[in-house]
mmCIF file of C-alpha atoms in Angstrom:
data_model
loop_
_atom_site.group_PDB
_atom_site.id
_atom_site.type_symbol
_atom_site.label_atom_id
_atom_site.label_comp_id
_atom_site.label_asym_id
_atom_site.label_seq_id
_atom_site.Cartn_x
_atom_site.Cartn_y
_atom_site.Cartn_z
ATOM 1 C CA UNK A 1 -17.335 6.766 -27.792
ATOM 2 C CA UNK A 2 -15.852 6.318 -24.327
ATOM 3 C CA UNK A 3 -15.708 2.995 -21.913
ATOM 4 C CA UNK A 4 -14.984 2.929 -18.673
ATOM 5 C CA UNK A 5 -13.739 -0.646 -16.732
ATOM 6 C CA UNK A 6 -13.638 -0.841 -13.318
ATOM 7 C CA UNK A 7 -13.914 -4.514 -12.187
ATOM 8 C CA UNK A 8 -17.079 -5.655 -13.060
ATOM 9 C CA UNK A 9 -18.449 -2.480 -13.649
ATOM 10 C CA UNK A 10 -19.141 -0.615 -16.815
ATOM 11 C CA UNK A 11 -19.630 2.829 -17.931
ATOM 12 C CA UNK A 12 -20.390 3.842 -21.206
ATOM 13 C CA UNK A 13 -21.776 6.826 -23.609
ATOM 14 C CA UNK A 14 -21.042 8.186 -27.163
ATOM 15 C CA UNK A 15 -22.482 11.365 -28.927
ATOM 16 C CA UNK A 16 -24.525 9.076 -31.095
ATOM 17 C CA UNK A 17 -27.433 7.093 -29.312
ATOM 18 C CA UNK A 18 -27.021 4.594 -32.018
ATOM 19 C CA UNK A 19 -23.652 3.845 -31.285
ATOM 20 C CA UNK A 20 -25.005 2.948 -27.377
ATOM 21 C CA UNK A 21 -27.383 0.797 -28.259
ATOM 22 C CA UNK A 22 -24.835 -1.422 -30.741
ATOM 23 C CA UNK A 23 -22.626 -1.773 -28.005
ATOM 24 C CA UNK A 24 -24.467 -2.125 -25.424
ATOM 25 C CA UNK A 25 -26.318 -5.217 -27.459
ATOM 26 C CA UNK A 26 -22.746 -6.705 -28.503
ATOM 27 C CA UNK A 27 -22.102 -6.734 -24.650
ATOM 28 C CA UNK A 28 -25.346 -8.265 -23.929
ATOM 29 C CA UNK A 29 -24.531 -10.901 -26.446
ATOM 30 C CA UNK A 30 -20.782 -12.072 -24.932
ATOM 31 C CA UNK A 31 -21.766 -11.729 -21.367
ATOM 32 C CA UNK A 32 -24.563 -12.567 -18.955
ATOM 33 C CA UNK A 33 -24.947 -8.749 -17.508
ATOM 34 C CA UNK A 34 -28.083 -6.345 -16.421
ATOM 35 C CA UNK A 35 -28.476 -2.456 -17.571
ATOM 36 C CA UNK A 36 -28.601 -0.103 -15.570
ATOM 37 C CA UNK A 37 -29.720 2.648 -17.083
ATOM 38 C CA UNK A 38 -28.606 6.572 -17.307
ATOM 39 C CA UNK A 39 -25.894 6.485 -14.436
ATOM 40 C CA UNK A 40 -26.737 8.220 -11.219
ATOM 41 C CA UNK A 41 -24.128 6.624 -9.040
ATOM 42 C CA UNK A 42 -20.980 4.592 -9.578
ATOM 43 C CA UNK A 43 -18.389 4.333 -7.280
ATOM 44 C CA UNK A 44 -19.516 7.195 -4.463
ATOM 45 C CA UNK A 45 -20.087 9.600 -6.902
ATOM 46 C CA UNK A 46 -23.204 11.144 -7.551
ATOM 47 C CA UNK A 47 -24.172 11.965 -11.052
ATOM 48 C CA UNK A 48 -27.170 14.327 -12.127
ATOM 49 C CA UNK A 49 -27.444 14.363 -15.473
ATOM 50 C CA UNK A 50 -29.990 16.312 -18.079
ATOM 51 C CA UNK A 51 -29.940 18.284 -21.148
ATOM 52 C CA UNK A 52 -28.186 21.102 -19.744
ATOM 53 C CA UNK A 53 -24.910 19.319 -18.202
ATOM 54 C CA UNK A 54 -24.017 16.734 -15.634
ATOM 55 C CA UNK A 55 -23.582 17.690 -11.944
ATOM 56 C CA UNK A 56 -20.866 15.274 -10.163
ATOM 57 C CA UNK A 57 -20.402 15.769 -6.076
ATOM 58 C CA UNK A 58 -20.268 12.747 -3.198
ATOM 59 C CA UNK A 59 -22.920 14.600 -0.802
ATOM 60 C CA UNK A 60 -23.965 10.946 0.228
ATOM 61 C CA UNK A 61 -20.207 9.529 0.968
ATOM 62 C CA UNK A 62 -19.505 13.182 2.781
ATOM 63 C CA UNK A 63 -22.492 12.867 5.067
ATOM 64 C CA UNK A 64 -21.568 9.046 5.875
ATOM 65 C CA UNK A 65 -17.868 10.570 7.120
ATOM 66 C CA UNK A 66 -19.322 13.100 8.994
ATOM 67 C CA UNK A 67 -21.414 10.113 11.295
ATOM 68 C CA UNK A 68 -18.347 7.460 11.284
ATOM 69 C CA UNK A 69 -16.039 10.187 12.613
ATOM 70 C CA UNK A 70 -18.404 11.671 15.497
ATOM 71 C CA UNK A 71 -18.932 15.417 13.308
ATOM 72 C CA UNK A 72 -22.127 15.412 12.586
ATOM 73 C CA UNK A 73 -22.753 18.223 14.953
ATOM 74 C CA UNK A 74 -19.518 19.887 14.413
ATOM 75 C CA UNK A 75 -19.926 23.522 14.117
ATOM 76 C CA UNK A 76 -19.298 24.480 10.129
ATOM 77 C CA UNK A 77 -16.216 26.574 9.119
ATOM 78 C CA UNK A 78 -16.037 29.077 6.046
ATOM 79 C CA UNK A 79 -12.536 27.676 4.934
ATOM 80 C CA UNK A 80 -10.532 24.100 4.905
ATOM 81 C CA UNK A 81 -7.586 25.458 6.701
ATOM 82 C CA UNK A 82 -7.200 29.364 7.766
ATOM 83 C CA UNK A 83 -4.946 31.172 6.209
ATOM 84 C CA UNK A 84 -1.432 31.372 7.794
ATOM 85 C CA UNK A 85 -1.613 28.088 9.563
ATOM 86 C CA UNK A 86 1.632 26.587 8.908
ATOM 87 C CA UNK A 87 1.758 22.735 10.408
ATOM 88 C CA UNK A 88 4.691 21.359 11.449
ATOM 89 C CA UNK A 89 6.077 18.104 13.025
ATOM 90 C CA UNK A 90 5.195 19.594 16.549
ATOM 91 C CA UNK A 91 6.972 16.479 18.119
ATOM 92 C CA UNK A 92 6.370 18.936 21.862
ATOM 93 C CA UNK A 93 2.339 17.811 21.388
ATOM 94 C CA UNK A 94 0.434 14.973 22.459
ATOM 95 C CA UNK A 95 0.384 12.138 20.359
ATOM 96 C CA UNK A 96 -2.756 11.024 18.546
ATOM 97 C CA UNK A 97 -4.557 7.538 17.070
ATOM 98 C CA UNK A 98 -2.496 7.093 14.306
ATOM 99 C CA UNK A 99 -4.999 4.697 12.633
ATOM 100 C CA UNK A 100 -8.159 7.647 13.243
ATOM 101 C CA UNK A 101 -5.632 10.015 11.682
ATOM 102 C CA UNK A 102 -4.888 7.975 8.507
ATOM 103 C CA UNK A 103 -8.054 6.639 8.554
ATOM 104 C CA UNK A 104 -9.762 10.028 8.014
ATOM 105 C CA UNK A 105 -7.184 11.224 5.755
ATOM 106 C CA UNK A 106 -7.890 8.015 3.503
ATOM 107 C CA UNK A 107 -11.229 9.007 3.405
ATOM 108 C CA UNK A 108 -10.854 12.739 2.673
ATOM 109 C CA UNK A 109 -8.516 11.726 -0.113
ATOM 110 C CA UNK A 110 -10.872 9.826 -1.830
ATOM 111 C CA UNK A 111 -13.647 12.834 -1.504
ATOM 112 C CA UNK A 112 -10.903 14.897 -3.577
ATOM 113 C CA UNK A 113 -12.199 13.018 -6.865
ATOM 114 C CA UNK A 114 -15.666 15.753 -6.773
ATOM 115 C CA UNK A 115 -13.416 18.603 -4.336
ATOM 116 C CA UNK A 116 -10.720 19.844 -5.628
ATOM 117 C CA UNK A 117 -11.448 22.601 -3.426
ATOM 118 C CA UNK A 118 -9.722 20.590 -0.163
ATOM 119 C CA UNK A 119 -7.346 19.413 -1.909
ATOM 120 C CA UNK A 120 -4.514 21.149 -0.748
ATOM 121 C CA UNK A 121 -5.724 21.138 2.458
ATOM 122 C CA UNK A 122 -5.831 17.146 2.635
ATOM 123 C CA UNK A 123 -2.381 16.665 1.010
ATOM 124 C CA UNK A 124 -0.996 19.348 3.588
ATOM 125 C CA UNK A 125 -2.488 17.060 6.233
ATOM 126 C CA UNK A 126 -1.460 13.952 4.705
ATOM 127 C CA UNK A 127 2.207 15.127 5.501
ATOM 128 C CA UNK A 128 2.057 13.850 8.938
ATOM 129 C CA UNK A 129 0.873 10.657 8.984
ATOM 130 C CA UNK A 130 3.488 8.884 10.022
ATOM 131 C CA UNK A 131 3.278 10.444 13.339
ATOM 132 C CA UNK A 132 0.625 12.707 13.883
ATOM 133 C CA UNK A 133 -0.376 15.263 16.825
ATOM 134 C CA UNK A 134 -3.110 17.495 18.388
ATOM 135 C CA UNK A 135 -2.487 19.791 15.942
ATOM 136 C CA UNK A 136 -2.673 17.605 12.461
ATOM 137 C CA UNK A 137 -5.678 16.137 14.211
ATOM 138 C CA UNK A 138 -7.461 19.141 14.678
ATOM 139 C CA UNK A 139 -6.747 20.283 11.190
ATOM 140 C CA UNK A 140 -8.307 17.187 9.414
ATOM 141 C CA UNK A 141 -11.170 17.816 11.367
ATOM 142 C CA UNK A 142 -11.241 21.541 10.345
ATOM 143 C CA UNK A 143 -11.788 20.227 7.076
ATOM 144 C CA UNK A 144 -14.386 17.752 7.752
ATOM 145 C CA UNK A 145 -16.035 21.163 9.648
ATOM 146 C CA UNK A 146 -15.675 22.941 5.900
ATOM 147 C CA UNK A 147 -17.168 20.142 3.928
ATOM 148 C CA UNK A 148 -20.320 20.104 6.685
ATOM 149 C CA UNK A 149 -21.143 23.673 5.457
ATOM 150 C CA UNK A 150 -20.618 22.817 1.676
ATOM 151 C CA UNK A 151 -21.738 19.002 1.727
ATOM 152 C CA UNK A 152 -23.879 19.915 -1.649
ATOM 153 C CA UNK A 153 -20.935 21.587 -3.504
ATOM 154 C CA UNK A 154 -20.142 19.642 -6.717
ATOM 155 C CA UNK A 155 -18.689 20.152 -9.740
ATOM 156 C CA UNK A 156 -20.750 21.416 -13.086
ATOM 157 C CA UNK A 157 -20.600 20.314 -16.762
ATOM 158 C CA UNK A 158 -22.293 22.446 -19.086
ATOM 159 C CA UNK A 159 -23.397 20.215 -22.092
ATOM 160 C CA UNK A 160 -21.614 22.604 -24.836
ATOM 161 C CA UNK A 161 -18.437 20.821 -26.144
ATOM 162 C CA UNK A 162 -15.307 22.707 -27.102
ATOM 163 C CA UNK A 163 -11.571 21.120 -27.245
ATOM 164 C CA UNK A 164 -9.212 24.259 -26.247
ATOM 165 C CA UNK A 165 -7.171 23.387 -23.544
ATOM 166 C CA UNK A 166 -6.365 25.693 -20.955
ATOM 167 C CA UNK A 167 -4.055 24.826 -17.498
ATOM 168 C CA UNK A 168 -2.867 26.883 -14.702
ATOM 169 C CA UNK A 169 -0.033 26.744 -12.690
ATOM 170 C CA UNK A 170 1.240 27.771 -9.206
ATOM 171 C CA UNK A 171 4.106 27.191 -6.622
ATOM 172 C CA UNK A 172 4.829 28.202 -2.896
ATOM 173 C CA UNK A 173 8.008 28.313 -2.164
ATOM 174 C CA UNK A 174 9.884 26.755 0.477
ATOM 175 C CA UNK A 175 6.150 26.053 1.738
ATOM 176 C CA UNK A 176 6.298 22.770 4.028
ATOM 177 C CA UNK A 177 7.551 22.997 7.288
ATOM 178 C CA UNK A 178 8.990 19.223 7.343
ATOM 179 C CA UNK A 179 11.851 20.032 5.014
ATOM 180 C CA UNK A 180 11.574 23.774 3.237
ATOM 181 C CA UNK A 181 10.659 22.100 -0.031
ATOM 182 C CA UNK A 182 7.757 23.897 -2.659
ATOM 183 C CA UNK A 183 3.936 23.372 -2.923
ATOM 184 C CA UNK A 184 3.251 22.847 -6.940
ATOM 185 C CA UNK A 185 -0.570 23.027 -7.564
ATOM 186 C CA UNK A 186 -2.278 22.948 -11.111
ATOM 187 C CA UNK A 187 -5.271 22.554 -13.077
ATOM 188 C CA UNK A 188 -6.332 21.520 -16.631
ATOM 189 C CA UNK A 189 -9.496 22.928 -18.055
ATOM 190 C CA UNK A 190 -10.991 21.357 -21.216
ATOM 191 C CA UNK A 191 -13.221 24.140 -22.765
ATOM 192 C CA UNK A 192 -13.653 25.720 -19.620
ATOM 193 C CA UNK A 193 -14.358 22.806 -17.788
ATOM 194 C CA UNK A 194 -12.256 21.132 -15.122
ATOM 195 C CA UNK A 195 -10.848 17.954 -15.718
ATOM 196 C CA UNK A 196 -8.103 17.281 -13.332
ATOM 197 C CA UNK A 197 -6.376 19.437 -10.433
ATOM 198 C CA UNK A 198 -3.059 18.366 -8.548
ATOM 199 C CA UNK A 199 -1.660 19.525 -5.459
ATOM 200 C CA UNK A 200 1.836 18.227 -4.403
ATOM 201 C CA UNK A 201 5.163 18.879 -2.973
ATOM 202 C CA UNK A 202 7.994 19.356 -5.171
ATOM 203 C CA UNK A 203 11.409 16.451 -4.845
ATOM 204 C CA UNK A 204 13.440 18.866 -4.749
ATOM 205 C CA UNK A 205 14.708 21.464 -2.749
ATOM 206 C CA UNK A 206 14.364 25.227 -5.029
ATOM 207 C CA UNK A 207 16.529 28.163 -4.315
ATOM 208 C CA UNK A 208 14.153 30.344 -5.666
ATOM 209 C CA UNK A 209 10.891 31.340 -6.798
ATOM 210 C CA UNK A 210 11.542 30.734 -11.015
ATOM 211 C CA UNK A 211 13.661 27.360 -10.578
ATOM 212 C CA UNK A 212 10.120 26.206 -8.183
ATOM 213 C CA UNK A 213 7.844 27.915 -10.970
ATOM 214 C CA UNK A 214 9.814 25.505 -13.751
ATOM 215 C CA UNK A 215 9.235 22.504 -11.875
ATOM 216 C CA UNK A 216 5.695 23.605 -11.072
ATOM 217 C CA UNK A 217 5.253 24.751 -14.722
ATOM 218 C CA UNK A 218 6.749 21.555 -16.211
ATOM 219 C CA UNK A 219 4.466 19.227 -14.303
ATOM 220 C CA UNK A 220 1.463 20.808 -15.340
ATOM 221 C CA UNK A 221 2.370 20.682 -18.946
ATOM 222 C CA UNK A 222 3.190 16.750 -18.408
ATOM 223 C CA UNK A 223 -0.371 16.655 -17.783
ATOM 224 C CA UNK A 224 -1.839 17.656 -20.880
ATOM 225 C CA UNK A 225 1.394 16.447 -22.886
ATOM 226 C CA UNK A 226 3.204 13.422 -21.037
ATOM 227 C CA UNK A 227 7.125 13.989 -19.398
ATOM 228 C CA UNK A 228 9.936 11.635 -20.113
ATOM 229 C CA UNK A 229 11.355 13.511 -17.633
ATOM 230 C CA UNK A 230 8.819 13.499 -14.411
ATOM 231 C CA UNK A 231 10.978 12.097 -12.036
ATOM 232 C CA UNK A 232 14.582 13.815 -13.160
ATOM 233 C CA UNK A 233 15.343 16.993 -10.354
ATOM 234 C CA UNK A 234 17.369 19.056 -12.828
ATOM 235 C CA UNK A 235 15.490 22.660 -13.427
ATOM 236 C CA UNK A 236 17.501 22.717 -17.171
ATOM 237 C CA UNK A 237 15.311 19.321 -18.231
ATOM 238 C CA UNK A 238 12.012 21.310 -16.996
ATOM 239 C CA UNK A 239 13.498 24.232 -18.856
ATOM 240 C CA UNK A 240 13.989 22.851 -22.395
ATOM 241 C CA UNK A 241 10.506 20.606 -21.664
ATOM 242 C CA UNK A 242 8.475 23.546 -21.558
ATOM 243 C CA UNK A 243 10.603 25.652 -24.087
ATOM 244 C CA UNK A 244 10.459 22.328 -26.872
ATOM 245 C CA UNK A 245 6.509 22.535 -26.337
ATOM 246 C CA UNK A 246 6.013 26.269 -26.673
ATOM 247 C CA UNK A 247 8.305 26.106 -29.987
ATOM 248 C CA UNK A 248 6.326 24.007 -31.035
ATOM 249 C CA UNK A 249 2.965 25.923 -30.781
ATOM 250 C CA UNK A 250 1.489 23.114 -28.338
ATOM 251 C CA UNK A 251 1.583 25.238 -25.336
ATOM 252 C CA UNK A 252 1.002 29.099 -25.230
ATOM 253 C CA UNK A 253 2.762 30.618 -21.487
ATOM 254 C CA UNK A 254 1.198 33.759 -20.093
ATOM 255 C CA UNK A 255 1.595 35.691 -17.002
ATOM 256 C CA UNK A 256 -1.158 35.327 -14.702
ATOM 257 C CA UNK A 257 -1.877 37.814 -12.003
ATOM 258 C CA UNK A 258 -2.751 36.578 -8.409
ATOM 259 C CA UNK A 259 -6.427 37.627 -8.658
ATOM 260 C CA UNK A 260 -6.878 35.335 -11.841
ATOM 261 C CA UNK A 261 -4.869 32.568 -10.760
ATOM 262 C CA UNK A 262 -6.869 29.456 -10.308
ATOM 263 C CA UNK A 263 -4.318 26.835 -9.193
ATOM 264 C CA UNK A 264 -3.492 29.162 -6.318
ATOM 265 C CA UNK A 265 -6.289 27.034 -4.242
ATOM 266 C CA UNK A 266 -3.632 23.785 -4.169
ATOM 267 C CA UNK A 267 -0.608 25.546 -2.915
ATOM 268 C CA UNK A 268 -1.671 27.292 0.133
ATOM 269 C CA UNK A 269 -4.723 27.985 2.750
ATOM 270 C CA UNK A 270 -6.693 30.891 0.964
ATOM 271 C CA UNK A 271 -9.103 33.527 2.782
ATOM 272 C CA UNK A 272 -12.958 32.665 2.378
ATOM 273 C CA UNK A 273 -13.189 35.568 -0.407
ATOM 274 C CA UNK A 274 -10.612 33.689 -2.443
ATOM 275 C CA UNK A 275 -11.906 30.428 -1.616
ATOM 276 C CA UNK A 276 -15.081 31.356 -2.702
ATOM 277 C CA UNK A 277 -13.910 32.975 -6.031
ATOM 278 C CA UNK A 278 -11.702 30.567 -7.247
ATOM 279 C CA UNK A 279 -14.436 27.838 -6.124
ATOM 280 C CA UNK A 280 -16.455 29.313 -8.865
ATOM 281 C CA UNK A 281 -13.621 29.790 -11.309
ATOM 282 C CA UNK A 282 -13.409 25.811 -11.413
ATOM 283 C CA UNK A 283 -16.655 25.520 -12.499
ATOM 284 C CA UNK A 284 -18.333 24.161 -8.681
ATOM 285 C CA UNK A 285 -21.221 24.932 -7.581
ATOM 286 C CA UNK A 286 -24.391 23.867 -5.151
ATOM 287 C CA UNK A 287 -26.138 20.946 -5.754
ATOM 288 C CA UNK A 288 -29.508 22.568 -4.392
ATOM 289 C CA UNK A 289 -28.940 24.997 -7.852
ATOM 290 C CA UNK A 290 -28.151 23.144 -10.579
ATOM 291 C CA UNK A 291 -29.736 24.391 -14.027
ATOM 292 C CA UNK A 292 -32.756 22.519 -14.828
ATOM 293 C CA UNK A 293 -33.578 21.444 -18.402
ATOM 294 C CA UNK A 294 -35.059 24.603 -20.115
ATOM 295 C CA UNK A 295 -39.026 24.148 -20.217
ATOM 296 C CA UNK A 296 -38.887 22.495 -16.582
#
């Protein structure tokens, strides 16, 4: 049984219905509370459940954001950030409203809870919150234009269960134009279902692809097993962290070619074909095509 508490809201569920009923009765006997039944929304997440699986997205939240920032009638885009885009400080360009920029970034970061496809683009733009310029604001607005055209997209979790863990890590060497630090990307799956994802600028400057890959791989591995060295900058520790898990039989490390690399989406802008391929690989679908229960 799983129980999640957020302030005064509680979500609980179990593979055994009797256990859920017992927990409900116990809580009611101790506290004054209302039962809302099967969950359909929580903290801005829209949740649809049937016997075939669970679909999660933030369509309503996205619509509200488009209206809030005056982009309801904007032109739709096919990708959140065009390939070849390299954001720089652009100090020679006009400054923009810093409060507006930060508000847009904060709103988009919350949206990444169900939209891993915008994770890299949002994090990339977030690097310029201290002194945003026109090119940065344009990049942020382009993310919203992409969202407008993919507003129903979300995560689909089929009802079949299993416990096989698989993870992907990737890196863009020296991709940040602010300080030439690399960007790590990672995603973790439980029985083929996406459960976590990351796009993060590395804390140290890597002088080789191998070094940057070790940093990214260690960060990805620590999402599964935890790491005592999450804040260290020394490559040797990361190498041995991975090596120890391999020798203990906890993980297997395999080379993944670019066409199969799902973590690619968390390190750099992609063309439309690659974006669509990875979105499908992450288990994202259009909410208008959620599988119905058999017999419907």
